[in-house]
mmCIF file of C-alpha atoms in Angstrom:
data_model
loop_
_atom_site.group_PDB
_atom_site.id
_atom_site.type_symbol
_atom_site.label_atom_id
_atom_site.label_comp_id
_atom_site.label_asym_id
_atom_site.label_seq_id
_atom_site.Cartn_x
_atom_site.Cartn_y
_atom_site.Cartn_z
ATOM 1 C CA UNK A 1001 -42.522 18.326 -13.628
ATOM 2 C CA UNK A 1002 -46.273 19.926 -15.217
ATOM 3 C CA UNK A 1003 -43.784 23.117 -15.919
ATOM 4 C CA UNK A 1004 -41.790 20.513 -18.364
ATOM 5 C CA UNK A 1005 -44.864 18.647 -19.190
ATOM 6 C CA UNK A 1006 -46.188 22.089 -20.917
ATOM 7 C CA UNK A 1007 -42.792 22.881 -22.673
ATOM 8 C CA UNK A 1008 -40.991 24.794 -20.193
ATOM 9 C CA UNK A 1009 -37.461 24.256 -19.640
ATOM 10 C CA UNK A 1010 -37.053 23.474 -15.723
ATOM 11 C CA UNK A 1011 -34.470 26.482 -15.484
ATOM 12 C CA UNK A 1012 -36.882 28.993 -16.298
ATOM 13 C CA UNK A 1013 -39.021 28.127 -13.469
ATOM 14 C CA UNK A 1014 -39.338 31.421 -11.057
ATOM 15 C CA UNK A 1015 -38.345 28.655 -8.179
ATOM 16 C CA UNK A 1016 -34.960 27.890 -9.891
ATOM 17 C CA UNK A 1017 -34.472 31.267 -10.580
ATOM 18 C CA UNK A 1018 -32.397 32.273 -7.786
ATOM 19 C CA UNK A 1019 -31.444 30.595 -4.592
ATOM 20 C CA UNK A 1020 -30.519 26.751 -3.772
ATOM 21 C CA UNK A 1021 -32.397 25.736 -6.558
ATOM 22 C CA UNK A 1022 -30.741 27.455 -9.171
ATOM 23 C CA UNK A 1023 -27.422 26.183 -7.759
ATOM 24 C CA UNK A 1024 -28.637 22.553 -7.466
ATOM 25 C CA UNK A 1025 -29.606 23.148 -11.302
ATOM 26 C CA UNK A 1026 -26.207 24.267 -12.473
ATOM 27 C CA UNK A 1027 -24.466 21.937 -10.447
ATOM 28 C CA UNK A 1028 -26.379 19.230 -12.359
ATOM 29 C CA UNK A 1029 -26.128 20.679 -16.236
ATOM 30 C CA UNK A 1030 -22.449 20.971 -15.683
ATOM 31 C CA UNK A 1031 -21.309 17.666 -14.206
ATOM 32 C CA UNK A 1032 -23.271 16.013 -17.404
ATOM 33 C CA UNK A 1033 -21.124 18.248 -19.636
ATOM 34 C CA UNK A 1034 -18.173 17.090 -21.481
ATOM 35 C CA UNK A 1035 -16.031 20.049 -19.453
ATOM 36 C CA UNK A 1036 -14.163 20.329 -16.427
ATOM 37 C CA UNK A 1037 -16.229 22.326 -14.101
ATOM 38 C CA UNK A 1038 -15.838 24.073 -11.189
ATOM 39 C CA UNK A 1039 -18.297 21.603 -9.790
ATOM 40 C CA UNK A 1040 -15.561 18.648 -10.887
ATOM 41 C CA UNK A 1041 -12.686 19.897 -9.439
ATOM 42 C CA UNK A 1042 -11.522 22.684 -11.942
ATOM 43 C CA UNK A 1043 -10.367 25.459 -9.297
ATOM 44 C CA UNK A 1044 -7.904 27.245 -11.724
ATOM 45 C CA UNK A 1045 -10.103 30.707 -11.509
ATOM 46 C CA UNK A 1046 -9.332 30.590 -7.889
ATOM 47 C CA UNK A 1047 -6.271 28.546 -7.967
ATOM 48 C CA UNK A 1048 -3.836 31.751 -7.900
ATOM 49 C CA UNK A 1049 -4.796 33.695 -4.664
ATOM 50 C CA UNK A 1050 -5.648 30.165 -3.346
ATOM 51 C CA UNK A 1051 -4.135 29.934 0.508
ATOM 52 C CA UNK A 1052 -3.501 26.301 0.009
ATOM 53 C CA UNK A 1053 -1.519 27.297 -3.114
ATOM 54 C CA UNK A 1054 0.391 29.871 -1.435
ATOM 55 C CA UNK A 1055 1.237 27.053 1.807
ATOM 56 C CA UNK A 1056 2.979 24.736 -1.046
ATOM 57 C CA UNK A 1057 6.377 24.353 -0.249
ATOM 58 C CA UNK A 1058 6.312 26.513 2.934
ATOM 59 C CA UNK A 1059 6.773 23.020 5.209
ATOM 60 C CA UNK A 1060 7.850 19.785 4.219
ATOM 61 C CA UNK A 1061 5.130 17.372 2.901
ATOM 62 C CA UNK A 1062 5.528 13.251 2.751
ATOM 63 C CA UNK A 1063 5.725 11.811 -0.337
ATOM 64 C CA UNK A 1064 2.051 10.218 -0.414
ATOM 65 C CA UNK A 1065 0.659 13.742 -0.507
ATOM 66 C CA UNK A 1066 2.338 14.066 -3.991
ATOM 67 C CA UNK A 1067 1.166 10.047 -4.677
ATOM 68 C CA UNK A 1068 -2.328 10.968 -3.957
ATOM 69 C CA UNK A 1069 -2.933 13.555 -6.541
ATOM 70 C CA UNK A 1070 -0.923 11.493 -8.997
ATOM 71 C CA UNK A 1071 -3.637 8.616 -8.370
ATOM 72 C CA UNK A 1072 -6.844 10.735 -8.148
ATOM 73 C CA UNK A 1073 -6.733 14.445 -7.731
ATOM 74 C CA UNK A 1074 -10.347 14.737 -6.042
ATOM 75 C CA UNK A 1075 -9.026 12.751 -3.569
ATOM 76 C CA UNK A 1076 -6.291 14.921 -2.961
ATOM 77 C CA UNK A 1077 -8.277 18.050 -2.839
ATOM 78 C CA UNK A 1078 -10.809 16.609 -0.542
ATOM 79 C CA UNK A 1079 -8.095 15.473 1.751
ATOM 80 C CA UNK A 1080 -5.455 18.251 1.513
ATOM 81 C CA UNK A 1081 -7.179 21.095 0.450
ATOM 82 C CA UNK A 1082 -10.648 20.767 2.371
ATOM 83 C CA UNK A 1083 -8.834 18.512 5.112
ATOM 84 C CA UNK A 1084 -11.579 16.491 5.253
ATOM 85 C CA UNK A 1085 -11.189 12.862 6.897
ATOM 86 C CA UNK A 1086 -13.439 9.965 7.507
ATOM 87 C CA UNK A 1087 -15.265 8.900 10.902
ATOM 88 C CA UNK A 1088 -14.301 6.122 12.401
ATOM 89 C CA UNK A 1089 -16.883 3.805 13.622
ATOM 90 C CA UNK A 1090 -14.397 1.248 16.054
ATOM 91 C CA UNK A 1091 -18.095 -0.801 16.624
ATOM 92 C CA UNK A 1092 -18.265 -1.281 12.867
ATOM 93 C CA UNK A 1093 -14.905 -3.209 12.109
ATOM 94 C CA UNK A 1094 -14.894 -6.413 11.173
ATOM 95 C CA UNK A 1095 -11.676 -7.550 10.652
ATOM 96 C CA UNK A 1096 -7.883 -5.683 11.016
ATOM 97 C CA UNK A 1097 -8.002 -3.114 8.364
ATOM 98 C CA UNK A 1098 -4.704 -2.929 5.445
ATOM 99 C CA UNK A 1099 -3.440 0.307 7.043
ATOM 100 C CA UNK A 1100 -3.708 -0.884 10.630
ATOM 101 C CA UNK A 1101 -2.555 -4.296 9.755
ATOM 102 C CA UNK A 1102 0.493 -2.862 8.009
ATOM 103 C CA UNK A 1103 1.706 -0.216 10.639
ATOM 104 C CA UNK A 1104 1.176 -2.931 12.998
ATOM 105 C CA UNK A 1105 3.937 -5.022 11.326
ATOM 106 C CA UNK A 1106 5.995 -2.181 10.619
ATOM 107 C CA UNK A 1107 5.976 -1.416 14.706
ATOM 108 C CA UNK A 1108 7.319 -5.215 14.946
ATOM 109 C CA UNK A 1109 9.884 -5.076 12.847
ATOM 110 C CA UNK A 1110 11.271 -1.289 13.818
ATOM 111 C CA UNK A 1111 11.344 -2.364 17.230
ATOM 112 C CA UNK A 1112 13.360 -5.983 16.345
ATOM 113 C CA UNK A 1113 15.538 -4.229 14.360
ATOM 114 C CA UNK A 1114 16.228 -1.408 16.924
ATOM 115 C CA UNK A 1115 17.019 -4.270 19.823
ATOM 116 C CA UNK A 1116 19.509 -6.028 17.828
ATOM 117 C CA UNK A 1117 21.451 -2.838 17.214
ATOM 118 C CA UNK A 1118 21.562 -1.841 20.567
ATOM 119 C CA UNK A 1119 22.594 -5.319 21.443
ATOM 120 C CA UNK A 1120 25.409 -5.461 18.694
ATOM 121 C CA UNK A 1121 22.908 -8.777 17.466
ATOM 122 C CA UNK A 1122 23.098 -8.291 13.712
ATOM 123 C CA UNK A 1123 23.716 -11.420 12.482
ATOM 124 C CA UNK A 1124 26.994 -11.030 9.878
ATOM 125 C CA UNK A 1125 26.286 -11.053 6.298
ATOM 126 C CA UNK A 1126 24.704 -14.030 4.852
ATOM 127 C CA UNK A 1127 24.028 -15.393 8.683
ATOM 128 C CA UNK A 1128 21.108 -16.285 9.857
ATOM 129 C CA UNK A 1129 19.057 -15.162 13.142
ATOM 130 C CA UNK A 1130 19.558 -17.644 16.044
ATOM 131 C CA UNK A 1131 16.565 -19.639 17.970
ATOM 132 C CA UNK A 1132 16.864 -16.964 20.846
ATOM 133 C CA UNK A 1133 16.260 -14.184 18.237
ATOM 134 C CA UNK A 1134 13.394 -15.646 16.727
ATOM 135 C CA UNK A 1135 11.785 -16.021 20.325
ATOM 136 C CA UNK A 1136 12.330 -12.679 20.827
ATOM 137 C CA UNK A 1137 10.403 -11.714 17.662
ATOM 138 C CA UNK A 1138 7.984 -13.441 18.596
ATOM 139 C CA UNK A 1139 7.701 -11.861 21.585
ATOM 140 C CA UNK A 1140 7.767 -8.114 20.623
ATOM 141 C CA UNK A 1141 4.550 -9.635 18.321
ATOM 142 C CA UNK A 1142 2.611 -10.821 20.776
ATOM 143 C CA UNK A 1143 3.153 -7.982 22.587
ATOM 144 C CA UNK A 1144 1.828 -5.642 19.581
ATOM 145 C CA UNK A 1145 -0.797 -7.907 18.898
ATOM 146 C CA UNK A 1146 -2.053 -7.135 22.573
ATOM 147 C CA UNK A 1147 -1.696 -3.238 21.912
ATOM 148 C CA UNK A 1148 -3.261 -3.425 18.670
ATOM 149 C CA UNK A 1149 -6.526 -4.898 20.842
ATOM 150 C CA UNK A 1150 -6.480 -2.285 23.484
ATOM 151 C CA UNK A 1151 -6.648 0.195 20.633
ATOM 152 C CA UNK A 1152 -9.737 -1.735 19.387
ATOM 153 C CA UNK A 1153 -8.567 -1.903 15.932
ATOM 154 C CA UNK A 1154 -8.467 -5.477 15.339
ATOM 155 C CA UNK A 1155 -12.027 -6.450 14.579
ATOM 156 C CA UNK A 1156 -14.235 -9.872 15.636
ATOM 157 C CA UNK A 1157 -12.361 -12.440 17.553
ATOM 158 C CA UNK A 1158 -12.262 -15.189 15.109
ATOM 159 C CA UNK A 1159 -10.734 -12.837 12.335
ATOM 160 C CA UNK A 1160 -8.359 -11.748 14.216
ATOM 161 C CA UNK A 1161 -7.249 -14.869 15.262
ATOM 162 C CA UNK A 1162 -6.951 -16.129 11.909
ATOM 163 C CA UNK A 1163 -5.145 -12.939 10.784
ATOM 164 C CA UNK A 1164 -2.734 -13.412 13.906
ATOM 165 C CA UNK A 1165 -1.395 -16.535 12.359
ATOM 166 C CA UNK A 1166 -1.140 -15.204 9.139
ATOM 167 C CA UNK A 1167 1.199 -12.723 10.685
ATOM 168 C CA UNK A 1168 3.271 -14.364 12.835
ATOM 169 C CA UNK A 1169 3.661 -17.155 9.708
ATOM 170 C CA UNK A 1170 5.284 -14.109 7.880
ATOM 171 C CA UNK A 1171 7.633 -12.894 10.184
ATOM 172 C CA UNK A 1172 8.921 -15.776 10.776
ATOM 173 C CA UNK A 1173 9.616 -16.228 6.877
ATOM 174 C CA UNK A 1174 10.674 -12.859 6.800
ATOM 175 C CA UNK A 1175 13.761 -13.352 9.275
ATOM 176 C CA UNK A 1176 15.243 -16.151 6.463
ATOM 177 C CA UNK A 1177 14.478 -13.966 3.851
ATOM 178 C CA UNK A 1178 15.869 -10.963 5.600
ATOM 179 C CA UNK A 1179 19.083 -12.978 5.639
ATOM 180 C CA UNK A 1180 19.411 -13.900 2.627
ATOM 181 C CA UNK A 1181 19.058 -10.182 1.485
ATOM 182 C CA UNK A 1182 21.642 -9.191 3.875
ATOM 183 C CA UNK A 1183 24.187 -11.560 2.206
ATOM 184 C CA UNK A 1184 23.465 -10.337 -1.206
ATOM 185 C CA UNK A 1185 24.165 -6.675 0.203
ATOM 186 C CA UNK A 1186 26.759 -7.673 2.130
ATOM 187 C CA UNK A 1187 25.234 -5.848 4.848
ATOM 188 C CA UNK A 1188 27.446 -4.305 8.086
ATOM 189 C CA UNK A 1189 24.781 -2.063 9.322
ATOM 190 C CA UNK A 1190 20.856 -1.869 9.359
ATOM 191 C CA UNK A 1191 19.033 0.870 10.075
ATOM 192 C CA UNK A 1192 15.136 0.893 11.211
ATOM 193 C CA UNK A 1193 13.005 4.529 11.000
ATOM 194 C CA UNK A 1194 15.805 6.454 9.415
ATOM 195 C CA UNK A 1195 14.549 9.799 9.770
ATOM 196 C CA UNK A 1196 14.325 13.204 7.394
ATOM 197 C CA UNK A 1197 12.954 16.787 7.516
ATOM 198 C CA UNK A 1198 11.523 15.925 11.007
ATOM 199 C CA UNK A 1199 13.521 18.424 13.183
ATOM 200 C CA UNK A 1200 16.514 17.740 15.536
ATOM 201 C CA UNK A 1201 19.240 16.357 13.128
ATOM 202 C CA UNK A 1202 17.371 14.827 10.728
ATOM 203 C CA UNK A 1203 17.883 16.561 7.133
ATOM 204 C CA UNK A 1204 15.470 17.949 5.250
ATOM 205 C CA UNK A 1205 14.759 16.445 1.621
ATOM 206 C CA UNK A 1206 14.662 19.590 -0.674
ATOM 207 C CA UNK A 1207 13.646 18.440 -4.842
ATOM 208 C CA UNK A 1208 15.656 20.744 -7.323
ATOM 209 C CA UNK A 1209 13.110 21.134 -9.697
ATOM 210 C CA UNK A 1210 10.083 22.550 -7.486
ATOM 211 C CA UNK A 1211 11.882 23.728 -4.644
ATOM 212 C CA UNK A 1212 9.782 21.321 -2.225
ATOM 213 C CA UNK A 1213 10.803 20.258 0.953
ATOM 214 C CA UNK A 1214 10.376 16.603 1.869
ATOM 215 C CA UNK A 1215 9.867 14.869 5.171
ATOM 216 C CA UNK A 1216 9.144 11.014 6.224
ATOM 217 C CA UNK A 1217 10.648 7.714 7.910
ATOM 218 C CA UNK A 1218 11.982 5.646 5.961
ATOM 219 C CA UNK A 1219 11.362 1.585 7.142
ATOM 220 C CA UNK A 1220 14.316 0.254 6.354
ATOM 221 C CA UNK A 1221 18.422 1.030 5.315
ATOM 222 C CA UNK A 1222 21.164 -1.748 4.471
ATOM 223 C CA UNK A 1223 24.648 -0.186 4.329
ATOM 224 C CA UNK A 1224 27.310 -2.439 3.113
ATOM 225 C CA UNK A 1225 30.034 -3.132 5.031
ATOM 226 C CA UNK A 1226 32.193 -1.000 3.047
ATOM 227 C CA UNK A 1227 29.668 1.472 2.991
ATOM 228 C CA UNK A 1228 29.945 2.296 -0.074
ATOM 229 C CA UNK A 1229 26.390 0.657 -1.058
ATOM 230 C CA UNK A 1230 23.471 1.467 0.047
ATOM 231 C CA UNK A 1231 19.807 0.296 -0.024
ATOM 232 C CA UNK A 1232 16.664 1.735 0.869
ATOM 233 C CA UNK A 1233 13.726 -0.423 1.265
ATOM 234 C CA UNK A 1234 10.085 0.341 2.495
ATOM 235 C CA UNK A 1235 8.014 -2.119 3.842
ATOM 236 C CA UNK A 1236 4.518 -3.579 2.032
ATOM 237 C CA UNK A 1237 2.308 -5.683 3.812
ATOM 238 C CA UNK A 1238 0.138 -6.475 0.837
ATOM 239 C CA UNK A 1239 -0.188 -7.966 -3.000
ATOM 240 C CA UNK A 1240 2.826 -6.765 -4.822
ATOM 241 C CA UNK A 1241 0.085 -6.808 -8.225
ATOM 242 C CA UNK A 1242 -0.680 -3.050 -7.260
ATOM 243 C CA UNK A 1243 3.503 -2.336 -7.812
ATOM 244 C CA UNK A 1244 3.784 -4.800 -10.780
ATOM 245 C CA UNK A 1245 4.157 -1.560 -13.523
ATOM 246 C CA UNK A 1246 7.652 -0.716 -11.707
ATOM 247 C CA UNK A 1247 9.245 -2.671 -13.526
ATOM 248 C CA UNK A 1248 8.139 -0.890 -16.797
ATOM 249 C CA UNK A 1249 7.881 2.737 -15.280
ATOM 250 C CA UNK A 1250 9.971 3.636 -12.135
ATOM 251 C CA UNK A 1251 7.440 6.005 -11.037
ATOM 252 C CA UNK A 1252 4.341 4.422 -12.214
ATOM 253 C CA UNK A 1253 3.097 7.418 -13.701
ATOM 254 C CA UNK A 1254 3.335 9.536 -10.652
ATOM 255 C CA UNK A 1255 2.009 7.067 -8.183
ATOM 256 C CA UNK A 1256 5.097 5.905 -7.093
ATOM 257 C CA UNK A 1257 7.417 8.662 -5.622
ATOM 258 C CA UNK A 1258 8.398 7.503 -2.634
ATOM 259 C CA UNK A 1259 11.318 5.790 -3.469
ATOM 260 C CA UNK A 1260 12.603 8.653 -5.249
ATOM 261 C CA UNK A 1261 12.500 10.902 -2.866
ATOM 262 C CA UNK A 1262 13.719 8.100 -0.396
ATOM 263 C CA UNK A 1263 16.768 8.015 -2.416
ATOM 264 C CA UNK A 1264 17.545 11.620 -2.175
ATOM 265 C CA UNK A 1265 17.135 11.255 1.536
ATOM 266 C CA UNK A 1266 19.576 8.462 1.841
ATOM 267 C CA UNK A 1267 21.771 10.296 -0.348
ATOM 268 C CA UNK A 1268 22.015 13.048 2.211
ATOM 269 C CA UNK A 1269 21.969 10.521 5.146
ATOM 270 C CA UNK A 1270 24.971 8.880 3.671
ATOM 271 C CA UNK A 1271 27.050 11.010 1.777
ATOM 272 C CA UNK A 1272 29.876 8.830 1.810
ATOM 273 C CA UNK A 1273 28.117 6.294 -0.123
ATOM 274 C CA UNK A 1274 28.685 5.777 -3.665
ATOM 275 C CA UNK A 1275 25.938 3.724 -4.904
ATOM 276 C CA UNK A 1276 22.063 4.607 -3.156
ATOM 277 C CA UNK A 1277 19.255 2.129 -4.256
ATOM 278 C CA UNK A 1278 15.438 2.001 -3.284
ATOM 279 C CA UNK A 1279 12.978 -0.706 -3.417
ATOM 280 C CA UNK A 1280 8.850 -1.940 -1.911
ATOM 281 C CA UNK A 1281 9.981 -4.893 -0.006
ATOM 282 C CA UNK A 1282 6.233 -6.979 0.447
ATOM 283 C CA UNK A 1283 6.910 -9.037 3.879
ATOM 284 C CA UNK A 1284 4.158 -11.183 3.658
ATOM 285 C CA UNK A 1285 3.421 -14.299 1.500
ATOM 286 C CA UNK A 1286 0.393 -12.809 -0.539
ATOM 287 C CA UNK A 1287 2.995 -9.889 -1.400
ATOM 288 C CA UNK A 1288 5.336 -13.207 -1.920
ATOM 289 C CA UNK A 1289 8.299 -11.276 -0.339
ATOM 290 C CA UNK A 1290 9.236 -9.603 -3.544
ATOM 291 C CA UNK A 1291 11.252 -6.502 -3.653
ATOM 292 C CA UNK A 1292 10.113 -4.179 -6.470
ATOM 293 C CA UNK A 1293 11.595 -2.806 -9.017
ATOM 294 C CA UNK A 1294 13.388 -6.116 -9.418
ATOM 295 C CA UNK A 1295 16.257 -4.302 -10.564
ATOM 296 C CA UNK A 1296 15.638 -1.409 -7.741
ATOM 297 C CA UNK A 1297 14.843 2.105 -8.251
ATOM 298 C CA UNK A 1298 18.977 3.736 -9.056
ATOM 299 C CA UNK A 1299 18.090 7.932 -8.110
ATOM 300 C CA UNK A 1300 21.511 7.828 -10.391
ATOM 301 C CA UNK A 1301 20.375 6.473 -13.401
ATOM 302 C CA UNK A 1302 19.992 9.562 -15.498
ATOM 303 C CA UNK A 1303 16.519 8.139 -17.281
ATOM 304 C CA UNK A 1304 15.193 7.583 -13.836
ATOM 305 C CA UNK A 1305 15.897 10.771 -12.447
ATOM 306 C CA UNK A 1306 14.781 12.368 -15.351
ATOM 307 C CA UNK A 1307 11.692 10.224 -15.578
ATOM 308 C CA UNK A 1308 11.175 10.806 -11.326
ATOM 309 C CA UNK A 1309 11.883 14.649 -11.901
ATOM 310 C CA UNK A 1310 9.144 15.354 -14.266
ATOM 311 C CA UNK A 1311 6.442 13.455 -12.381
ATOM 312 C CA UNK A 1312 6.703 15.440 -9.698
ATOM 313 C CA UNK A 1313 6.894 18.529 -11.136
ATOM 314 C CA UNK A 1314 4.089 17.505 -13.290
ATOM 315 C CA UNK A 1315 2.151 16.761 -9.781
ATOM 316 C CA UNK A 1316 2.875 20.380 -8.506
ATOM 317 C CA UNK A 1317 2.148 21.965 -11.246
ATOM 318 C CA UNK A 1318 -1.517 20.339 -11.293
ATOM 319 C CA UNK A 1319 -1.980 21.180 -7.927
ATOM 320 C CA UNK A 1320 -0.379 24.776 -7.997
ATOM 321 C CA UNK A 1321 -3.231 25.840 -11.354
ATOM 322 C CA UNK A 1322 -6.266 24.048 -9.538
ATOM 323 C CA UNK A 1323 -6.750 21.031 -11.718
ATOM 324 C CA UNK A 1324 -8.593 18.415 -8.827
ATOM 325 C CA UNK A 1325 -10.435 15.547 -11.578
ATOM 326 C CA UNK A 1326 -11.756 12.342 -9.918
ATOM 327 C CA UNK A 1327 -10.465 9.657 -11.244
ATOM 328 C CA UNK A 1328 -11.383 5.865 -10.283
ATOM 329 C CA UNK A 1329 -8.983 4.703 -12.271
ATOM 330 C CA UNK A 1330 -9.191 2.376 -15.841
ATOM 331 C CA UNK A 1331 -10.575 -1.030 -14.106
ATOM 332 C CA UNK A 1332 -14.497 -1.679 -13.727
ATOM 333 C CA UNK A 1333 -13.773 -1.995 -10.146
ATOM 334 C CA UNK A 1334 -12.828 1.285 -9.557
ATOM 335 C CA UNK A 1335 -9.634 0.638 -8.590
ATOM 336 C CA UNK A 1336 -8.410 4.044 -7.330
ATOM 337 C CA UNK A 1337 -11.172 3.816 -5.085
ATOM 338 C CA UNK A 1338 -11.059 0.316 -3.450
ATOM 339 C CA UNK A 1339 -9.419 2.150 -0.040
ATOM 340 C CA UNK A 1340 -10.211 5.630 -0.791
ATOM 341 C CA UNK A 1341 -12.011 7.277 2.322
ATOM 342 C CA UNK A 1342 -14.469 9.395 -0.061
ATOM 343 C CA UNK A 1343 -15.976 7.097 -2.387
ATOM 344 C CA UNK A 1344 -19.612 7.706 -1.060
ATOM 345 C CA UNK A 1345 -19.015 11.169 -2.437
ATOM 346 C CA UNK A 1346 -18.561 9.809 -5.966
ATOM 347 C CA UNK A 1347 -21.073 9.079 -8.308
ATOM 348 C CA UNK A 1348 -21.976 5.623 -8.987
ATOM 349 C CA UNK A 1349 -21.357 6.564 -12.662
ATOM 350 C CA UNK A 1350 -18.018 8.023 -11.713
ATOM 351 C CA UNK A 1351 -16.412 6.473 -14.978
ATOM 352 C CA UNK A 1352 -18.634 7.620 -17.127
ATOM 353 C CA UNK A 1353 -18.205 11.220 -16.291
ATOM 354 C CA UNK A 1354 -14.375 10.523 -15.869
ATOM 355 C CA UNK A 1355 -14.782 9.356 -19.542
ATOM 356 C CA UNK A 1356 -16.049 12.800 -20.344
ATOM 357 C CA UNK A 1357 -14.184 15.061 -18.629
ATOM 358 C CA UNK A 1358 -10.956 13.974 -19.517
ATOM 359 C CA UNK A 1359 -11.015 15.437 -22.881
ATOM 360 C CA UNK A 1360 -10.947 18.829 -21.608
ATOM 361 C CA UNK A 1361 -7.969 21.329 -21.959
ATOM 362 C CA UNK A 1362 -8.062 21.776 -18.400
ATOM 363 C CA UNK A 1363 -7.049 17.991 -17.218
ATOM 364 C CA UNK A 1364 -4.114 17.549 -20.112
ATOM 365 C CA UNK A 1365 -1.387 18.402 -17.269
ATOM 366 C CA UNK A 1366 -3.545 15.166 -15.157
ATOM 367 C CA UNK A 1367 -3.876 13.024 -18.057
ATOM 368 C CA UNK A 1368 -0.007 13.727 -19.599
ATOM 369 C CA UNK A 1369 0.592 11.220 -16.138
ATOM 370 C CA UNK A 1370 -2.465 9.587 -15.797
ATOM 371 C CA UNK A 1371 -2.802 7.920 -18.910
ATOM 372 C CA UNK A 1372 1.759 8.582 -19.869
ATOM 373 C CA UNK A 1373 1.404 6.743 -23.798
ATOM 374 C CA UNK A 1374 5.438 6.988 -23.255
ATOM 375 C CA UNK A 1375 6.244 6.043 -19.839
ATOM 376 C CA UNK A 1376 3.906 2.955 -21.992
ATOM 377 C CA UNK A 1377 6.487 3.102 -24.616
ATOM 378 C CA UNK A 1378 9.308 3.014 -22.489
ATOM 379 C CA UNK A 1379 8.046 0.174 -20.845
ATOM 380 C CA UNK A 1380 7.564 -2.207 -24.014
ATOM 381 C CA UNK A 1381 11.041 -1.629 -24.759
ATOM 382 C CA UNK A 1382 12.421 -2.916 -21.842
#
């Protein structure tokens, strides 16, 4: 500080010279500049002989790697490229987190589902479940709720209670809404964990246009009783508000790929099948038990494919020159960050400098989804 005080320039102290100092110094200059810095994510220097670049595509990856980058590429390179994960504290939870609450409902359901095909129980289209299979819903939940505490992932007593009734008040909705979905299908079969790229005889999911190879589970598959009809649904234990800009952009600028690549999955699953549709089905009443895109994601709807093929080859391509920006997203909240396991690594004033580095050449290919003016367009003429 006296070296400033006199008119020096803090670099051109013999301290910062060289050394950690000198580092710290640069580090600092270029995160306040209006470019994209190797200290912000800009790898593309080392991009090309990068191992991570060369492992792309060599094993099938889930969709939500893809999803991540679309929503905030530091995330993704923290994540996927440094493998870096967050500690968990079991002492610290409070109450059932999002994830855990949602694969906990997911195990419910797969397991219902699974019983009343190997009991030939599936109610015929547009029938509802009896008494005997609501008790046994019940049942499998209870018994899920008591694995979910041995885990210690449920949080203080009274929470959990409360969030216990919350649940089972939702699966017991879900069974009449469930029927009412499989009469609008016109359901014969239902499928629970449908499995692809995982090994055995499950196939792998290969996209056209990047040569990737896809793997995952899907939650749920309605064939029709024909099966000619098909419909893939995933389930969402939260708000739907998060999904609302489906309905305007099938792939909500990137962040939404799942049910694309679901499709192409159940297109290989069911080859027989003449019509393959995807949809978020929320099972809870705060996700008000909406499917979304109202009108379901159609893989064979050339605009959707079209729009579905370019965002992820937009996604590779970001990842394959080196282009990792942290984005928070466009709310004051942060929104991108609300569940994000590295947002202590962020500045406070994260979108400020998000503000600023976006205008660099380097973060077009990020910004051409991030910010899609047409997928915009698009939307307002719908």
């Amino acid at each position: 500080m006296h070296w400033r005080r006199v008119g020096y320039r803090a670099a051109s102290h013999p301290l910062a010279a060289e050394g950690t100092l000198a580092r710290a110094n640069a580090l600092s200059g270029k995160r306040l500049s209006r470019g994209l810095t190797e200290f912000d994510g800009n790898l593309s220097e080392a991009a090309t002989d990068a191992r991570y670049v060369r492992n792309l595509g060599r094993q099938p990856m889930s969709p939500t790697r893809l999803e991540t980058w679309a929503t905030c590429p530091f995330k993704y390179f923290l994540g996927n490229v440094l493998q870096l994960a967050a500690l968990e504290k079991p002492e610290d939870i409070t109450v059932i987190s999002p994830l855990e609450r949602g694969s906990l409902v997911h195990a419910i359901l797969e397991k219902f589902i699974v019983e009343a095909n190997a009991q030939d129980a599936l109610p015929s289209p547009g029938s509802p479940w009896s008494e005997r299979d609501h008790q046994r819903l019940r049942a499998i939940t209870e018994d899920e709720f008591r694995s979910a505490e041995v885990r210690g992932v449920t949080g203080k007593y009274l929470l959990w209670e409360m969030a216990k009734q919350d649940i089972r008040e939702d699966l017991a909705r879900f069974l009449a809404e469930e029927s009412q979905l499989r009469a609008d299908m016109h359901t014969g079969r239902v499928l629970a964990e449908a499995r692809f790229g995982l090994g055995g005889e499950s196939p792998e999911v290969e996209d056209p246009t990047t040569g990737l190879r896809f793997r995952g589970i899907i939650d749920r598959v309605d064939i029709s009783a024909d099966g000619e009809s098909v419909l893939v649904t995933d389930y969402k234990t939260g708000s739907s508000s998060p999904y609302s800009a489906l309905d305007k952009d099938p792939i909500d600028r990137g962040k939404r790929l799942q049910l694309g690549i679901y499709s192409l999955a159940a297109q290989r699953l069911f080859p027989n099948a003449t019509k393959v549709r995807a949809a978020y089905w929320f099972t809870s009443a705060g996700g008000g038990f909406k499917l979304l895109p109202s009108e379901y994601f159609d893989i064979e709807d050339s605009d959707t494919a079209q729009r579905f093929r370019d965002g992820v080859s937009t996604v590779v391509e970001g990842i394959r020159t080196g282009v990792f920006p942290a984005n928070p997203g466009s709310d004051s909240d942060h929104n991108n960050c609300t569940y994000c396991d590295f947002k202590n690594l962020c500045s406070s004033r994260r979108l400020d400098a998000w503000e600023r580095k976006k205008t660099d050449s380097q973060a077009a290919i990020y910004l051409e989804l991030a910010e899609d003016t047409q997928a915009d367009a698009q939307g307002g003429d719908k």
